[in-house]
mmCIF file of C-alpha atoms in Angstrom:
data_model
loop_
_atom_site.group_PDB
_atom_site.id
_atom_site.type_symbol
_atom_site.label_atom_id
_atom_site.label_comp_id
_atom_site.label_asym_id
_atom_site.label_seq_id
_atom_site.Cartn_x
_atom_site.Cartn_y
_atom_site.Cartn_z
ATOM 1 C CA UNK A 8 0.000 0.000 0.000
ATOM 2 C CA UNK A 9 2.844 2.369 0.904
ATOM 3 C CA UNK A 10 4.536 1.779 -2.454
ATOM 4 C CA UNK A 11 1.299 2.476 -4.312
ATOM 5 C CA UNK A 12 0.804 5.673 -2.345
ATOM 6 C CA UNK A 13 4.383 6.705 -3.119
ATOM 7 C CA UNK A 14 3.835 6.111 -6.843
ATOM 8 C CA UNK A 15 0.607 8.128 -6.707
ATOM 9 C CA UNK A 16 2.379 10.910 -4.820
ATOM 10 C CA UNK A 17 5.168 11.074 -7.389
ATOM 11 C CA UNK A 18 2.741 11.088 -10.318
ATOM 12 C CA UNK A 19 0.661 13.792 -8.676
ATOM 13 C CA UNK A 20 3.832 15.825 -8.101
ATOM 14 C CA UNK A 21 4.981 15.954 -11.718
ATOM 15 C CA UNK A 22 1.387 16.327 -12.951
ATOM 16 C CA UNK A 23 1.010 19.347 -10.660
ATOM 17 C CA UNK A 24 4.284 20.794 -11.914
ATOM 18 C CA UNK A 25 3.290 20.226 -15.558
ATOM 19 C CA UNK A 26 -0.092 21.897 -15.144
ATOM 20 C CA UNK A 27 1.404 24.842 -13.261
ATOM 21 C CA UNK A 28 4.151 25.334 -15.853
ATOM 22 C CA UNK A 29 1.632 25.343 -18.708
ATOM 23 C CA UNK A 30 -0.899 27.587 -16.955
ATOM 24 C CA UNK A 31 1.600 30.146 -15.649
ATOM 25 C CA UNK A 32 3.236 30.384 -19.068
ATOM 26 C CA UNK A 33 -0.097 30.889 -20.844
ATOM 27 C CA UNK A 34 -1.229 33.416 -18.223
ATOM 28 C CA UNK A 35 2.041 35.354 -18.516
ATOM 29 C CA UNK A 36 1.804 35.374 -22.327
ATOM 30 C CA UNK A 37 -1.683 36.869 -22.079
ATOM 31 C CA UNK A 38 -1.417 39.333 -19.200
ATOM 32 C CA UNK A 39 2.172 40.632 -19.355
ATOM 33 C CA UNK A 40 2.045 41.784 -23.029
ATOM 34 C CA UNK A 41 -1.053 43.839 -22.171
ATOM 35 C CA UNK A 42 0.869 45.619 -19.421
ATOM 36 C CA UNK A 43 3.872 46.098 -21.716
ATOM 37 C CA UNK A 44 1.555 47.481 -24.382
ATOM 38 C CA UNK A 45 0.256 50.054 -21.884
ATOM 39 C CA UNK A 46 3.815 51.043 -20.933
ATOM 40 C CA UNK A 47 4.834 51.432 -24.584
ATOM 41 C CA UNK A 48 1.723 53.503 -25.258
ATOM 42 C CA UNK A 49 2.464 55.910 -22.406
ATOM 43 C CA UNK A 50 6.272 56.030 -22.587
ATOM 44 C CA UNK A 51 6.935 55.719 -26.329
ATOM 45 C CA UNK A 52 3.659 56.800 -27.961
ATOM 46 C CA UNK A 53 3.261 53.348 -29.495
ATOM 47 C CA UNK A 54 -0.242 51.859 -29.722
ATOM 48 C CA UNK A 55 -1.880 48.630 -30.824
ATOM 49 C CA UNK A 56 -2.974 50.456 -33.975
ATOM 50 C CA UNK A 57 0.698 50.991 -34.840
ATOM 51 C CA UNK A 58 1.379 47.294 -34.303
ATOM 52 C CA UNK A 59 -1.560 46.385 -36.549
ATOM 53 C CA UNK A 60 -0.302 48.690 -39.318
ATOM 54 C CA UNK A 61 3.218 47.261 -39.204
ATOM 55 C CA UNK A 62 1.890 43.693 -39.122
ATOM 56 C CA UNK A 63 -0.293 44.391 -42.158
ATOM 57 C CA UNK A 64 2.733 45.805 -43.982
ATOM 58 C CA UNK A 65 4.794 42.748 -43.023
ATOM 59 C CA UNK A 66 2.042 40.493 -44.395
ATOM 60 C CA UNK A 67 2.082 42.338 -47.720
ATOM 61 C CA UNK A 68 5.892 42.284 -47.881
ATOM 62 C CA UNK A 69 5.893 38.551 -47.059
ATOM 63 C CA UNK A 70 3.507 37.785 -49.933
ATOM 64 C CA UNK A 71 5.653 39.749 -52.378
ATOM 65 C CA UNK A 72 8.835 38.106 -51.122
ATOM 66 C CA UNK A 73 7.471 34.573 -51.530
ATOM 67 C CA UNK A 74 6.307 35.400 -55.047
ATOM 68 C CA UNK A 75 9.864 36.448 -55.932
ATOM 69 C CA UNK A 76 11.882 33.755 -54.111
ATOM 70 C CA UNK A 77 11.105 30.181 -53.064
ATOM 71 C CA UNK A 78 13.950 29.961 -50.529
ATOM 72 C CA UNK A 79 12.821 31.225 -47.086
ATOM 73 C CA UNK A 80 16.190 32.833 -46.427
ATOM 74 C CA UNK A 81 16.360 34.650 -49.773
ATOM 75 C CA UNK A 82 12.725 35.732 -49.468
ATOM 76 C CA UNK A 83 13.349 37.093 -45.968
ATOM 77 C CA UNK A 84 16.394 39.070 -47.163
ATOM 78 C CA UNK A 85 14.421 40.491 -50.076
ATOM 79 C CA UNK A 86 11.479 41.362 -47.828
ATOM 80 C CA UNK A 87 13.729 43.204 -45.419
ATOM 81 C CA UNK A 88 15.265 45.194 -48.280
ATOM 82 C CA UNK A 89 11.874 46.571 -49.421
ATOM 83 C CA UNK A 90 10.405 47.450 -46.007
ATOM 84 C CA UNK A 91 11.008 51.169 -46.574
ATOM 85 C CA UNK A 92 8.707 51.055 -49.625
ATOM 86 C CA UNK A 93 5.754 50.000 -47.483
ATOM 87 C CA UNK A 94 6.596 51.554 -44.100
ATOM 88 C CA UNK A 95 7.713 55.149 -44.518
ATOM 89 C CA UNK A 96 8.463 55.731 -40.823
ATOM 90 C CA UNK A 97 11.564 53.734 -39.738
ATOM 91 C CA UNK A 98 10.966 54.744 -36.123
ATOM 92 C CA UNK A 99 7.686 52.805 -36.229
ATOM 93 C CA UNK A 100 9.538 49.657 -37.316
ATOM 94 C CA UNK A 101 12.082 50.120 -34.534
ATOM 95 C CA UNK A 102 9.369 50.520 -31.892
ATOM 96 C CA UNK A 103 7.590 47.433 -33.231
ATOM 97 C CA UNK A 104 10.787 45.383 -33.028
ATOM 98 C CA UNK A 105 11.423 46.366 -29.428
ATOM 99 C CA UNK A 106 7.800 45.762 -28.497
ATOM 100 C CA UNK A 107 7.977 42.249 -29.978
ATOM 101 C CA UNK A 108 11.264 41.540 -28.199
ATOM 102 C CA UNK A 109 10.116 42.738 -24.781
ATOM 103 C CA UNK A 110 6.567 41.327 -24.982
ATOM 104 C CA UNK A 111 7.822 37.876 -25.978
ATOM 105 C CA UNK A 112 10.805 37.575 -23.613
ATOM 106 C CA UNK A 113 9.555 39.095 -20.360
ATOM 107 C CA UNK A 114 6.457 36.842 -20.006
ATOM 108 C CA UNK A 115 8.583 33.707 -20.405
ATOM 109 C CA UNK A 116 11.147 35.064 -17.958
ATOM 110 C CA UNK A 117 8.462 35.760 -15.350
ATOM 111 C CA UNK A 118 6.832 32.336 -15.730
ATOM 112 C CA UNK A 119 10.221 30.602 -15.589
ATOM 113 C CA UNK A 120 11.281 32.453 -12.448
ATOM 114 C CA UNK A 121 7.949 31.717 -10.742
ATOM 115 C CA UNK A 122 8.241 28.019 -11.575
ATOM 116 C CA UNK A 123 11.799 27.795 -10.214
ATOM 117 C CA UNK A 124 10.926 29.789 -7.095
ATOM 118 C CA UNK A 125 7.875 27.632 -6.261
ATOM 119 C CA UNK A 126 9.085 24.154 -7.250
ATOM 120 C CA UNK A 127 12.867 24.154 -7.499
ATOM 121 C CA UNK A 128 14.376 26.738 -5.149
ATOM 122 C CA UNK A 129 15.659 24.022 -2.757
ATOM 123 C CA UNK A 130 16.576 21.549 -5.500
ATOM 124 C CA UNK A 131 20.330 20.946 -5.796
ATOM 125 C CA UNK A 132 19.848 19.873 -9.417
ATOM 126 C CA UNK A 133 19.417 23.545 -10.320
ATOM 127 C CA UNK A 134 22.412 25.477 -9.046
ATOM 128 C CA UNK A 135 25.360 23.210 -8.335
ATOM 129 C CA UNK A 136 27.723 24.889 -5.880
ATOM 130 C CA UNK A 137 30.492 22.311 -5.668
ATOM 131 C CA UNK A 138 33.091 21.150 -8.164
ATOM 132 C CA UNK A 139 34.951 22.847 -11.001
ATOM 133 C CA UNK A 140 31.927 24.776 -12.252
ATOM 134 C CA UNK A 141 33.992 27.401 -14.087
ATOM 135 C CA UNK A 142 35.669 24.662 -16.103
ATOM 136 C CA UNK A 143 32.223 23.422 -17.160
ATOM 137 C CA UNK A 144 31.180 26.931 -18.190
ATOM 138 C CA UNK A 145 34.272 27.366 -20.344
ATOM 139 C CA UNK A 146 33.924 23.939 -21.957
ATOM 140 C CA UNK A 147 30.238 24.643 -22.677
ATOM 141 C CA UNK A 148 31.160 27.876 -24.483
ATOM 142 C CA UNK A 149 33.823 25.998 -26.480
ATOM 143 C CA UNK A 150 31.280 23.303 -27.401
ATOM 144 C CA UNK A 151 28.763 25.815 -28.710
ATOM 145 C CA UNK A 152 31.385 27.799 -30.593
ATOM 146 C CA UNK A 153 32.724 24.703 -32.358
ATOM 147 C CA UNK A 154 29.177 23.512 -33.129
ATOM 148 C CA UNK A 155 28.407 26.623 -35.205
ATOM 149 C CA UNK A 156 29.711 25.436 -38.628
ATOM 150 C CA UNK A 157 27.852 22.120 -38.324
ATOM 151 C CA UNK A 158 24.655 23.930 -37.297
ATOM 152 C CA UNK A 159 25.064 26.221 -40.294
ATOM 153 C CA UNK A 160 25.166 23.187 -42.606
ATOM 154 C CA UNK A 161 22.124 21.681 -40.878
ATOM 155 C CA UNK A 162 20.341 25.009 -41.294
ATOM 156 C CA UNK A 163 21.074 25.062 -45.001
ATOM 157 C CA UNK A 164 19.796 21.482 -45.364
ATOM 158 C CA UNK A 165 16.713 22.318 -43.269
ATOM 159 C CA UNK A 166 15.959 25.295 -45.525
ATOM 160 C CA UNK A 167 15.741 22.945 -48.508
ATOM 161 C CA UNK A 168 13.153 20.592 -46.993
ATOM 162 C CA UNK A 169 9.639 20.650 -48.426
ATOM 163 C CA UNK A 170 6.333 19.237 -47.283
ATOM 164 C CA UNK A 171 4.451 16.976 -49.737
ATOM 165 C CA UNK A 172 1.146 18.577 -48.709
ATOM 166 C CA UNK A 173 0.991 21.879 -50.574
ATOM 167 C CA UNK A 174 -1.287 23.723 -48.125
ATOM 168 C CA UNK A 175 0.895 22.895 -45.109
ATOM 169 C CA UNK A 176 3.999 23.745 -47.089
ATOM 170 C CA UNK A 177 2.598 27.169 -48.059
ATOM 171 C CA UNK A 178 1.538 27.988 -44.484
ATOM 172 C CA UNK A 179 4.951 27.041 -43.106
ATOM 173 C CA UNK A 180 6.774 28.964 -45.816
ATOM 174 C CA UNK A 181 4.653 32.052 -45.127
ATOM 175 C CA UNK A 182 5.312 31.867 -41.384
ATOM 176 C CA UNK A 183 9.028 31.251 -41.926
ATOM 177 C CA UNK A 184 9.494 34.160 -44.332
ATOM 178 C CA UNK A 185 7.603 36.611 -42.130
ATOM 179 C CA UNK A 186 9.626 35.532 -39.092
ATOM 180 C CA UNK A 187 12.795 35.851 -41.156
ATOM 181 C CA UNK A 188 11.929 39.395 -42.200
ATOM 182 C CA UNK A 189 11.328 40.323 -38.561
ATOM 183 C CA UNK A 190 14.617 38.703 -37.516
ATOM 184 C CA UNK A 191 16.454 40.713 -40.152
ATOM 185 C CA UNK A 192 14.899 43.819 -38.612
ATOM 186 C CA UNK A 193 16.365 42.722 -35.269
ATOM 187 C CA UNK A 194 19.742 42.842 -37.005
ATOM 188 C CA UNK A 195 19.320 46.547 -37.810
ATOM 189 C CA UNK A 196 21.488 47.845 -34.965
ATOM 190 C CA UNK A 197 23.166 51.192 -35.486
ATOM 191 C CA UNK A 198 25.016 51.741 -32.211
ATOM 192 C CA UNK A 199 26.852 49.873 -29.476
ATOM 193 C CA UNK A 200 24.011 50.767 -27.079
ATOM 194 C CA UNK A 201 21.483 48.994 -29.317
ATOM 195 C CA UNK A 202 23.790 45.981 -29.550
ATOM 196 C CA UNK A 203 24.156 45.819 -25.770
ATOM 197 C CA UNK A 204 20.388 46.027 -25.316
ATOM 198 C CA UNK A 205 19.901 43.217 -27.848
ATOM 199 C CA UNK A 206 22.489 41.092 -26.035
ATOM 200 C CA UNK A 207 20.670 41.746 -22.748
ATOM 201 C CA UNK A 208 17.165 40.930 -24.010
ATOM 202 C CA UNK A 209 17.745 38.401 -26.788
ATOM 203 C CA UNK A 210 21.030 36.979 -25.533
ATOM 204 C CA UNK A 211 20.813 36.795 -21.742
ATOM 205 C CA UNK A 212 17.162 37.159 -20.688
ATOM 206 C CA UNK A 213 15.893 34.819 -23.411
ATOM 207 C CA UNK A 214 18.465 32.219 -22.368
ATOM 208 C CA UNK A 215 17.444 32.429 -18.697
ATOM 209 C CA UNK A 216 13.729 32.248 -19.525
ATOM 210 C CA UNK A 217 13.995 29.300 -21.914
ATOM 211 C CA UNK A 218 16.409 27.316 -19.734
ATOM 212 C CA UNK A 219 14.166 27.715 -16.691
ATOM 213 C CA UNK A 220 11.086 26.619 -18.641
ATOM 214 C CA UNK A 221 12.492 23.878 -20.875
ATOM 215 C CA UNK A 222 15.383 22.416 -18.880
ATOM 216 C CA UNK A 223 14.522 23.125 -15.222
ATOM 217 C CA UNK A 224 10.820 22.683 -15.925
ATOM 218 C CA UNK A 225 10.020 20.392 -18.845
ATOM 219 C CA UNK A 226 13.150 18.216 -18.896
ATOM 220 C CA UNK A 227 13.078 17.596 -15.146
ATOM 221 C CA UNK A 228 9.380 16.721 -15.288
ATOM 222 C CA UNK A 229 10.038 14.181 -18.055
ATOM 223 C CA UNK A 230 12.915 12.682 -16.064
ATOM 224 C CA UNK A 231 10.686 12.351 -13.003
ATOM 225 C CA UNK A 232 8.390 10.044 -14.969
ATOM 226 C CA UNK A 233 11.321 7.566 -15.128
ATOM 227 C CA UNK A 234 11.636 8.187 -18.836
ATOM 228 C CA UNK A 235 14.975 7.190 -20.340
ATOM 229 C CA UNK A 236 17.219 10.284 -19.934
ATOM 230 C CA UNK A 237 18.205 10.352 -23.609
ATOM 231 C CA UNK A 238 14.554 10.145 -24.673
ATOM 232 C CA UNK A 239 13.620 12.839 -22.139
ATOM 233 C CA UNK A 240 16.304 15.161 -23.507
ATOM 234 C CA UNK A 241 15.212 14.447 -27.102
ATOM 235 C CA UNK A 242 11.516 15.024 -26.340
ATOM 236 C CA UNK A 243 12.298 18.217 -24.413
ATOM 237 C CA UNK A 244 14.470 19.488 -27.273
ATOM 238 C CA UNK A 245 11.779 18.642 -29.849
ATOM 239 C CA UNK A 246 9.156 20.589 -27.884
ATOM 240 C CA UNK A 247 11.641 23.440 -27.387
ATOM 241 C CA UNK A 248 12.142 23.605 -31.165
ATOM 242 C CA UNK A 249 8.476 23.136 -32.051
ATOM 243 C CA UNK A 250 7.197 26.027 -29.927
ATOM 244 C CA UNK A 251 9.336 28.435 -31.965
ATOM 245 C CA UNK A 252 6.956 27.620 -34.874
ATOM 246 C CA UNK A 253 9.660 27.761 -37.525
ATOM 247 C CA UNK A 254 9.863 24.467 -39.404
ATOM 248 C CA UNK A 255 12.730 25.626 -41.626
ATOM 249 C CA UNK A 256 14.855 26.020 -38.499
ATOM 250 C CA UNK A 257 13.392 23.062 -36.593
ATOM 251 C CA UNK A 258 16.370 20.708 -36.785
ATOM 252 C CA UNK A 259 18.893 23.398 -35.859
ATOM 253 C CA UNK A 260 16.925 24.207 -32.709
ATOM 254 C CA UNK A 261 16.420 20.498 -32.044
ATOM 255 C CA UNK A 262 20.196 19.982 -31.953
ATOM 256 C CA UNK A 263 20.687 23.123 -29.849
ATOM 257 C CA UNK A 264 18.007 21.912 -27.431
ATOM 258 C CA UNK A 265 19.698 18.514 -27.108
ATOM 259 C CA UNK A 266 23.108 20.099 -26.486
ATOM 260 C CA UNK A 267 21.613 22.303 -23.777
ATOM 261 C CA UNK A 268 19.713 19.362 -22.331
ATOM 262 C CA UNK A 269 22.852 17.253 -21.974
ATOM 263 C CA UNK A 270 24.810 20.157 -20.491
ATOM 264 C CA UNK A 271 22.204 20.525 -17.763
ATOM 265 C CA UNK A 272 21.793 16.769 -17.269
ATOM 266 C CA UNK A 273 25.532 16.154 -16.912
ATOM 267 C CA UNK A 274 26.442 19.150 -14.742
ATOM 268 C CA UNK A 275 23.272 19.517 -12.635
ATOM 269 C CA UNK A 276 23.933 23.258 -12.850
ATOM 270 C CA UNK A 277 21.467 25.265 -14.937
ATOM 271 C CA UNK A 278 24.007 28.090 -15.103
ATOM 272 C CA UNK A 279 26.054 25.939 -17.496
ATOM 273 C CA UNK A 280 23.274 25.685 -20.073
ATOM 274 C CA UNK A 281 22.240 29.316 -19.495
ATOM 275 C CA UNK A 282 25.788 30.514 -20.207
ATOM 276 C CA UNK A 283 26.043 28.340 -23.349
ATOM 277 C CA UNK A 284 22.592 29.469 -24.531
ATOM 278 C CA UNK A 285 23.361 33.125 -23.841
ATOM 279 C CA UNK A 286 26.705 32.812 -25.643
ATOM 280 C CA UNK A 287 24.993 31.346 -28.724
ATOM 281 C CA UNK A 288 22.304 34.044 -28.824
ATOM 282 C CA UNK A 289 24.693 36.899 -28.060
ATOM 283 C CA UNK A 290 27.164 35.796 -30.702
ATOM 284 C CA UNK A 291 24.329 35.890 -33.247
ATOM 285 C CA UNK A 292 23.619 39.482 -32.184
ATOM 286 C CA UNK A 293 27.277 40.472 -32.586
ATOM 287 C CA UNK A 294 27.377 38.883 -36.056
ATOM 288 C CA UNK A 295 24.140 40.670 -36.981
ATOM 289 C CA UNK A 296 25.589 43.981 -35.785
ATOM 290 C CA UNK A 297 28.633 43.529 -38.025
ATOM 291 C CA UNK A 298 26.895 42.072 -41.087
ATOM 292 C CA UNK A 299 23.312 43.342 -40.809
ATOM 293 C CA UNK A 300 21.966 39.780 -41.040
ATOM 294 C CA UNK A 301 20.985 37.170 -38.466
ATOM 295 C CA UNK A 302 21.160 34.290 -40.959
ATOM 296 C CA UNK A 303 24.251 33.699 -43.014
ATOM 297 C CA UNK A 304 24.610 30.182 -44.450
ATOM 298 C CA UNK A 305 27.540 29.199 -46.690
ATOM 299 C CA UNK A 306 26.838 29.589 -50.395
ATOM 300 C CA UNK A 307 26.828 26.597 -52.728
ATOM 301 C CA UNK A 308 30.154 27.768 -54.132
ATOM 302 C CA UNK A 309 31.761 27.943 -50.680
ATOM 303 C CA UNK A 310 30.211 24.709 -49.446
ATOM 304 C CA UNK A 311 33.062 22.487 -50.715
ATOM 305 C CA UNK A 312 35.662 24.253 -48.563
ATOM 306 C CA UNK A 313 33.249 24.768 -45.662
ATOM 307 C CA UNK A 314 32.433 21.080 -45.040
ATOM 308 C CA UNK A 315 35.954 20.056 -43.887
ATOM 309 C CA UNK A 316 36.009 23.021 -41.501
ATOM 310 C CA UNK A 317 32.617 22.025 -40.124
ATOM 311 C CA UNK A 318 33.810 18.433 -39.673
ATOM 312 C CA UNK A 319 36.963 19.524 -37.807
ATOM 313 C CA UNK A 320 35.047 21.943 -35.581
ATOM 314 C CA UNK A 321 32.464 19.239 -34.826
ATOM 315 C CA UNK A 322 35.265 16.997 -33.532
ATOM 316 C CA UNK A 323 36.403 19.823 -31.226
ATOM 317 C CA UNK A 324 32.784 20.262 -30.087
ATOM 318 C CA UNK A 325 32.597 16.560 -29.255
ATOM 319 C CA UNK A 326 35.840 16.761 -27.257
ATOM 320 C CA UNK A 327 34.509 19.705 -25.219
ATOM 321 C CA UNK A 328 31.276 17.827 -24.498
ATOM 322 C CA UNK A 329 33.220 14.694 -23.550
ATOM 323 C CA UNK A 330 35.321 16.751 -21.123
ATOM 324 C CA UNK A 331 32.143 18.002 -19.441
ATOM 325 C CA UNK A 332 30.895 14.417 -19.225
ATOM 326 C CA UNK A 333 34.193 13.356 -17.646
ATOM 327 C CA UNK A 334 33.973 16.204 -15.117
ATOM 328 C CA UNK A 335 30.695 14.745 -13.905
ATOM 329 C CA UNK A 336 32.446 11.446 -13.123
ATOM 330 C CA UNK A 337 35.492 13.063 -11.582
ATOM 331 C CA UNK A 338 33.391 15.217 -9.259
ATOM 332 C CA UNK A 339 30.883 12.440 -8.547
ATOM 333 C CA UNK A 340 27.929 14.472 -9.783
ATOM 334 C CA UNK A 341 24.799 12.316 -9.764
ATOM 335 C CA UNK A 342 21.978 12.965 -12.212
ATOM 336 C CA UNK A 343 18.262 12.635 -11.735
#
């Protein structure tokens, strides 16, 4: 009887955590953007009508871009280049970009912090305080840096995938191109101050929010169900990628999610995956600041010389990950 009660108690525990995580995230995504909208209206003279106008312009630009290019990346670049023809006020675009950044990141950050504070604040699988933690942080940064060429190749392959069902394919292409145009707008940074703000919001705060929700929350919940750890990390990474609603970047985010999942699983220190995630996002912002583009895949002409580099860097990435795995054994870090 005691064992049955214990099983019921455990199942109730992770069911309660799952329901809370879902509800608090949905509630934050509904309520917080309304408050942010009010702040933007008062402080920056930016209203919902402005957002509607810019969205309508983006829709028109997206349709024109798809008609000209079939590749999501090329269509997004073209769409970004003709924004000024359909939106005469660049300040309106800038305000829209910052509204989208703040209203999408802050709700997730709030829900993630609330979840950790309520369910995980005394859990030593969150913030490991013993061991060579700085070595893990450095190795995690190395791993993500060396993974970049391989991820670029995966991104290029992912861009070329097509759905056999035409209607689904068209919907996904439309969503991908519009998101790409918006991301290119994020890359329009004209000062160091703008770059630093982008690193703060998109690099650091996004990393904290997503790691709290997907690794501390979702991955731990899956592990508590006695699911195989590798399956739990894969499922968590797949959900992490899916909720971005960008099929043409799905497999890149899937791999990123798995890398982050293993970093957290091996080190039992969420700071490790947060630092790696923030490094990845922040590096993208720095590249965008220097090139004006958030997405730069190797061209077909350069692909021949790029593949060996990607292969070599992937080996270095594997060595960095293996070192982190070895640190877990050396420091006797037990996983869930």
